[in-house]
């Protein structure tokens, strides 16, 4: 099982509502990715957002910069909002990262958890589902063949046109991110694409039927089980002392949940929800190394994972807290998880 970190580029917001300068956060992110590589984590993913509380609107630029200061870590989006992107340009950008990084680039396609990119790039939300279907189809066709003829509804057609540059081995690794809809799971299984499930609330065990359904569809369409890959993306932060990291993180985490919740009609986030999430059956992995090892191993046993992604910057923890969390993940948690999985 690969172990890595996902981020959205959350900006730190103080008690006065003042937002950290994006310039500062972007420089911090590059330092954090460099440390991830140094401590031996397997992959890093960065999300795409077009909001004032996030620093990253172009994951590929962050990943290209990271490629120049890292040696081994895989570099991925988490996610690229495919519905409002041009699949041709998206492929070209990630193929370029793949060349710069000597084959370490991956693209994770998804719908995104926010909708700002639709009006920003001139798309109608009424076309939400059709846009994703069509653009995923085009992206996969581009990945399969350098020259392509294609016609769709939302983009000018392509007539035997060559899409360059090409990823190393003429194959870019493309994941899809899914939430909780059976339709998305069925599509991924039918197409034989690796899936990252976002489990960011409630009880992870509730997702087990979707994992089973994905595997069933994947096998039903005759895809090679030797290439079967499935992961989870879960909110996480690691510290030396469980209670101390929880006390530090709760105000930041709850503030972010409430910022998002106000626009979605959620009730105010409470400490008892936070602690329930940190418990054995919850979806938060926030605590010390030993607790985190046990919970990550439980996720692997429950779902048969090939990848675990710790989403580590929700609510904008400080750079120092993130660097400490990364260090603990790489030097204390990852070795124990890997050793346990060998047995």
XYZ file of C-alpha atoms in Angstrom:
343
model
C 0.000 0.000 0.000
C 1.355 3.415 -0.983
C 1.335 6.099 1.701
C 1.150 9.764 0.875
C -0.365 13.154 1.470
C -3.086 15.188 -0.206
C -3.554 18.924 0.204
C -5.930 21.598 -1.052
C -3.626 24.530 -0.333
C -5.743 25.932 2.507
C -4.671 29.413 3.532
C -4.303 30.162 7.213
C -7.041 32.481 8.518
C -6.531 34.205 11.883
C -9.113 35.181 14.517
C -9.619 38.545 12.800
C -10.471 36.856 9.520
C -7.210 37.939 7.907
C -6.069 35.504 5.222
C -2.473 34.416 4.796
C -0.832 35.741 1.593
C -0.925 33.117 -1.150
C 2.746 33.803 -1.940
C 3.758 32.656 1.546
C 1.605 29.523 1.464
C 2.831 28.466 -1.981
C 6.445 28.674 -0.848
C 5.587 26.675 2.262
C 3.930 23.964 0.158
C 7.100 23.447 -1.872
C 9.102 23.060 1.363
C 6.537 20.559 2.633
C 6.653 18.446 -0.528
C 10.456 18.445 -0.379
C 10.272 17.058 3.175
C 7.744 14.413 2.105
C 10.234 13.189 -0.468
C 13.108 13.225 2.034
C 11.202 11.114 4.608
C 10.250 8.551 1.986
C 6.528 9.054 1.412
C 5.208 7.594 -1.813
C 3.065 10.332 -3.338
C 1.748 13.862 -3.029
C -1.500 15.272 -4.397
C -2.715 18.881 -4.613
C -6.251 20.022 -5.350
C -7.653 22.679 -7.668
C -9.809 25.469 -6.204
C -10.860 28.930 -7.281
C -11.744 30.470 -3.923
C -10.134 33.110 -1.678
C -9.414 30.606 1.118
C -7.225 28.342 -1.060
C -3.841 29.119 -2.586
C -3.848 26.699 -5.525
C -5.877 27.094 -8.701
C -3.362 25.319 -10.980
C -2.113 22.049 -9.452
C 0.170 21.401 -12.417
C 2.263 24.496 -11.710
C 2.823 23.431 -8.095
C 3.704 19.912 -9.235
C 6.139 21.157 -11.879
C 7.907 23.254 -9.242
C 7.940 20.281 -6.858
C 9.406 18.039 -9.546
C 12.581 20.123 -9.529
C 13.206 19.754 -5.766
C 12.232 16.079 -5.309
C 13.657 12.774 -6.509
C 11.275 9.899 -5.830
C 7.820 10.996 -4.722
C 4.924 10.653 -7.180
C 3.230 13.955 -7.985
C -0.503 14.130 -8.618
C -3.465 16.433 -8.689
C -6.074 15.805 -6.018
C -8.187 16.648 -7.974
C -8.148 18.409 -11.313
C -11.686 19.661 -11.956
C -12.141 17.914 -15.275
C -15.650 19.246 -15.948
C -14.395 22.817 -16.371
C -11.001 22.012 -17.921
C -9.882 21.386 -21.484
C -8.749 17.741 -21.611
C -6.214 18.506 -24.342
C -4.425 21.175 -22.329
C -4.790 19.163 -19.127
C -3.067 16.173 -20.712
C -0.302 18.374 -22.148
C 0.352 19.968 -18.756
C 0.613 16.677 -16.913
C 2.627 15.014 -19.665
C 5.075 17.913 -19.303
C 5.321 17.309 -15.537
C 5.887 13.637 -16.281
C 8.846 14.499 -18.495
C 10.315 16.981 -16.002
C 9.949 14.503 -13.127
C 11.189 11.481 -15.071
C 7.886 9.636 -14.958
C 6.492 10.623 -11.553
C 3.369 12.527 -12.646
C -0.207 11.370 -12.191
C -3.526 13.052 -12.937
C -6.537 12.611 -10.703
C -9.746 13.666 -12.421
C -12.858 14.615 -10.503
C -15.874 16.855 -10.386
C -14.494 18.934 -7.517
C -16.267 19.785 -4.282
C -17.010 23.412 -5.243
C -18.588 24.986 -8.324
C -16.688 28.288 -8.768
C -14.808 26.990 -11.801
C -17.991 26.602 -13.855
C -18.929 30.307 -14.223
C -15.239 31.236 -14.195
C -14.579 29.246 -17.361
C -17.992 29.764 -18.946
C -19.745 26.453 -18.260
C -23.374 25.899 -17.327
C -24.028 23.940 -14.139
C -27.018 22.359 -15.849
C -24.473 20.453 -17.953
C -22.658 19.154 -14.848
C -22.962 15.439 -15.605
C -22.624 15.645 -19.384
C -19.480 17.772 -19.136
C -17.730 15.241 -16.937
C -18.738 12.259 -19.063
C -17.618 13.867 -22.316
C -14.358 15.268 -21.000
C -13.340 12.043 -19.298
C -13.966 10.221 -22.567
C -11.748 12.670 -24.453
C -8.993 12.616 -21.811
C -8.794 8.819 -21.932
C -8.709 8.802 -25.736
C -5.860 11.336 -25.740
C -3.961 9.202 -23.252
C -4.430 6.132 -25.430
C -3.321 7.621 -28.745
C -1.092 10.535 -29.862
C -3.327 11.277 -32.864
C -7.003 11.669 -32.288
C -10.215 12.329 -34.173
C -13.057 13.171 -31.834
C -16.314 15.077 -31.762
C -18.380 16.132 -28.762
C -20.881 18.718 -27.611
C -18.832 21.052 -25.433
C -15.522 21.357 -27.288
C -14.485 21.895 -30.930
C -13.857 18.594 -32.689
C -10.418 17.165 -33.354
C -9.546 15.840 -36.804
C -6.519 13.531 -36.795
C -4.663 15.997 -34.573
C -1.589 15.142 -32.536
C -1.511 15.986 -28.831
C 2.026 16.701 -27.629
C 4.158 16.238 -25.618
C 3.535 12.615 -24.663
C 3.998 11.216 -21.180
C 6.858 8.788 -20.576
C 6.043 5.379 -22.098
C 3.170 7.198 -23.828
C 0.964 6.524 -20.819
C -0.070 8.986 -18.133
C -1.443 7.457 -14.929
C -5.030 8.706 -14.568
C -7.007 8.207 -11.360
C -10.595 9.236 -10.726
C -11.873 10.638 -7.444
C -15.328 9.641 -6.265
C -17.531 10.641 -3.367
C -20.437 8.369 -2.608
C -22.420 7.911 -5.806
C -22.813 4.414 -7.287
C -22.857 5.923 -10.795
C -19.327 7.282 -10.394
C -18.139 3.980 -8.954
C -19.721 2.021 -11.804
C -18.108 4.264 -14.424
C -14.650 3.863 -12.905
C -15.014 0.101 -12.683
C -16.302 -0.151 -16.234
C -13.389 1.902 -17.567
C -10.830 0.069 -15.423
C -9.559 3.264 -13.794
C -7.978 3.402 -10.326
C -10.241 5.093 -7.786
C -9.650 7.356 -4.819
C -12.605 7.409 -2.418
C -12.975 10.605 -0.382
C -14.011 9.541 3.118
C -14.192 12.797 5.027
C -17.026 12.254 7.487
C -19.232 9.728 9.187
C -18.074 6.133 9.526
C -15.754 4.654 6.880
C -17.437 1.258 7.109
C -20.474 2.811 5.402
C -18.385 2.953 2.219
C -17.703 -0.792 2.137
C -20.572 -1.587 -0.271
C -19.173 0.954 -2.756
C -15.699 -0.595 -2.592
C -17.208 -4.027 -3.161
C -19.313 -2.720 -6.046
C -16.274 -1.123 -7.676
C -14.310 -4.366 -7.509
C -17.270 -6.356 -8.838
C -17.739 -4.049 -11.839
C -13.978 -3.911 -12.492
C -13.849 -7.710 -12.668
C -17.083 -7.987 -14.661
C -15.569 -5.886 -17.453
C -12.531 -8.151 -17.628
C -9.901 -5.778 -16.305
C -6.621 -7.191 -15.001
C -6.761 -7.594 -11.211
C -2.977 -7.294 -11.139
C -3.552 -3.648 -12.082
C -6.406 -3.085 -9.612
C -5.821 0.037 -7.504
C -8.040 1.695 -4.939
C -7.331 4.309 -2.298
C -8.873 6.463 0.392
C -8.448 10.152 1.070
C -9.061 11.007 4.744
C -8.570 14.111 6.881
C -5.473 13.693 9.047
C -2.930 15.468 11.198
C -0.222 13.780 13.271
C 1.552 14.909 16.440
C 3.698 13.619 19.292
C 0.813 13.698 21.758
C -2.732 12.782 20.748
C -4.602 15.174 23.034
C -2.270 18.058 22.268
C -2.610 17.708 18.506
C -6.397 17.412 18.869
C -6.614 20.516 21.055
C -4.431 22.453 18.626
C -6.292 21.315 15.527
C -9.942 21.420 16.607
C -10.377 25.242 16.403
C -8.839 25.332 12.916
C -10.723 22.294 11.660
C -14.100 23.361 13.061
C -13.693 26.875 11.662
C -13.180 25.422 8.180
C -16.130 23.038 8.537
C -18.292 26.007 9.557
C -17.078 28.210 6.688
C -18.056 25.518 4.206
C -21.147 24.530 6.174
C -22.685 28.005 6.117
C -23.075 27.795 2.344
C -24.387 24.221 2.478
C -26.830 24.422 5.339
C -24.804 22.364 7.818
C -25.285 22.709 11.566
C -22.338 24.232 13.473
C -19.506 21.750 13.925
C -19.092 20.520 17.492
C -16.206 19.067 19.518
C -18.146 15.842 20.088
C -18.316 15.337 16.309
C -14.570 15.877 16.118
C -13.885 13.354 18.879
C -16.277 10.822 17.333
C -14.375 11.193 14.079
C -11.106 10.568 15.897
C -12.501 7.411 17.488
C -11.996 3.897 16.182
C -15.020 3.975 13.896
C -14.639 7.557 12.687
C -13.176 9.085 9.538
C -10.580 11.401 11.116
C -6.987 10.256 11.637
C -5.838 12.936 14.035
C -3.522 11.906 16.842
C -0.198 10.319 17.659
C 1.782 7.837 15.596
C 0.565 4.633 17.258
C -3.111 5.587 16.998
C -2.625 6.553 13.388
C -0.827 3.322 12.479
C -3.683 1.280 13.917
C -6.324 3.280 12.058
C -4.513 3.223 8.708
C -4.029 -0.552 9.007
C -7.728 -0.916 9.846
C -8.615 0.970 6.668
C -6.358 -1.295 4.622
C -7.873 -4.424 6.146
C -11.440 -3.198 5.647
C -11.123 -2.003 2.068
C -8.131 -3.815 0.544
C -6.342 -0.548 -0.211
C -3.397 -0.010 -2.504
C -3.085 3.674 -1.495
C -3.751 5.779 1.596
C -3.818 9.574 1.307
C -3.701 11.747 4.431
C -5.425 15.052 3.651
C -3.335 17.179 5.946
C -4.012 20.897 5.509
C -7.766 21.254 6.134
C -8.391 24.582 7.849
C -4.840 25.835 7.434
C -2.624 24.382 10.183
C 0.651 26.270 10.557
C 3.627 25.411 8.383
C 5.448 24.211 11.498
C 2.575 21.896 12.447
C 2.453 20.478 8.921
C 6.197 19.927 8.784
C 6.009 18.072 12.117
C 3.059 15.998 10.885
C 4.913 15.104 7.681
C 8.009 14.110 9.644
C 5.985 11.850 11.948
C 4.165 10.283 8.997
C 7.376 9.505 7.148
C 9.623 8.447 10.041
C 7.233 6.849 12.560
C 3.930 5.919 10.921
C 4.938 4.772 7.435
C 7.679 2.355 8.587
C 5.325 0.660 11.055
C 2.519 0.378 8.501
C 4.864 -1.069 5.894
C 6.331 -3.554 8.351
C 2.872 -4.704 9.471
C 1.748 -5.238 5.872
C 4.733 -7.534 5.204
C 3.505 -10.034 7.796
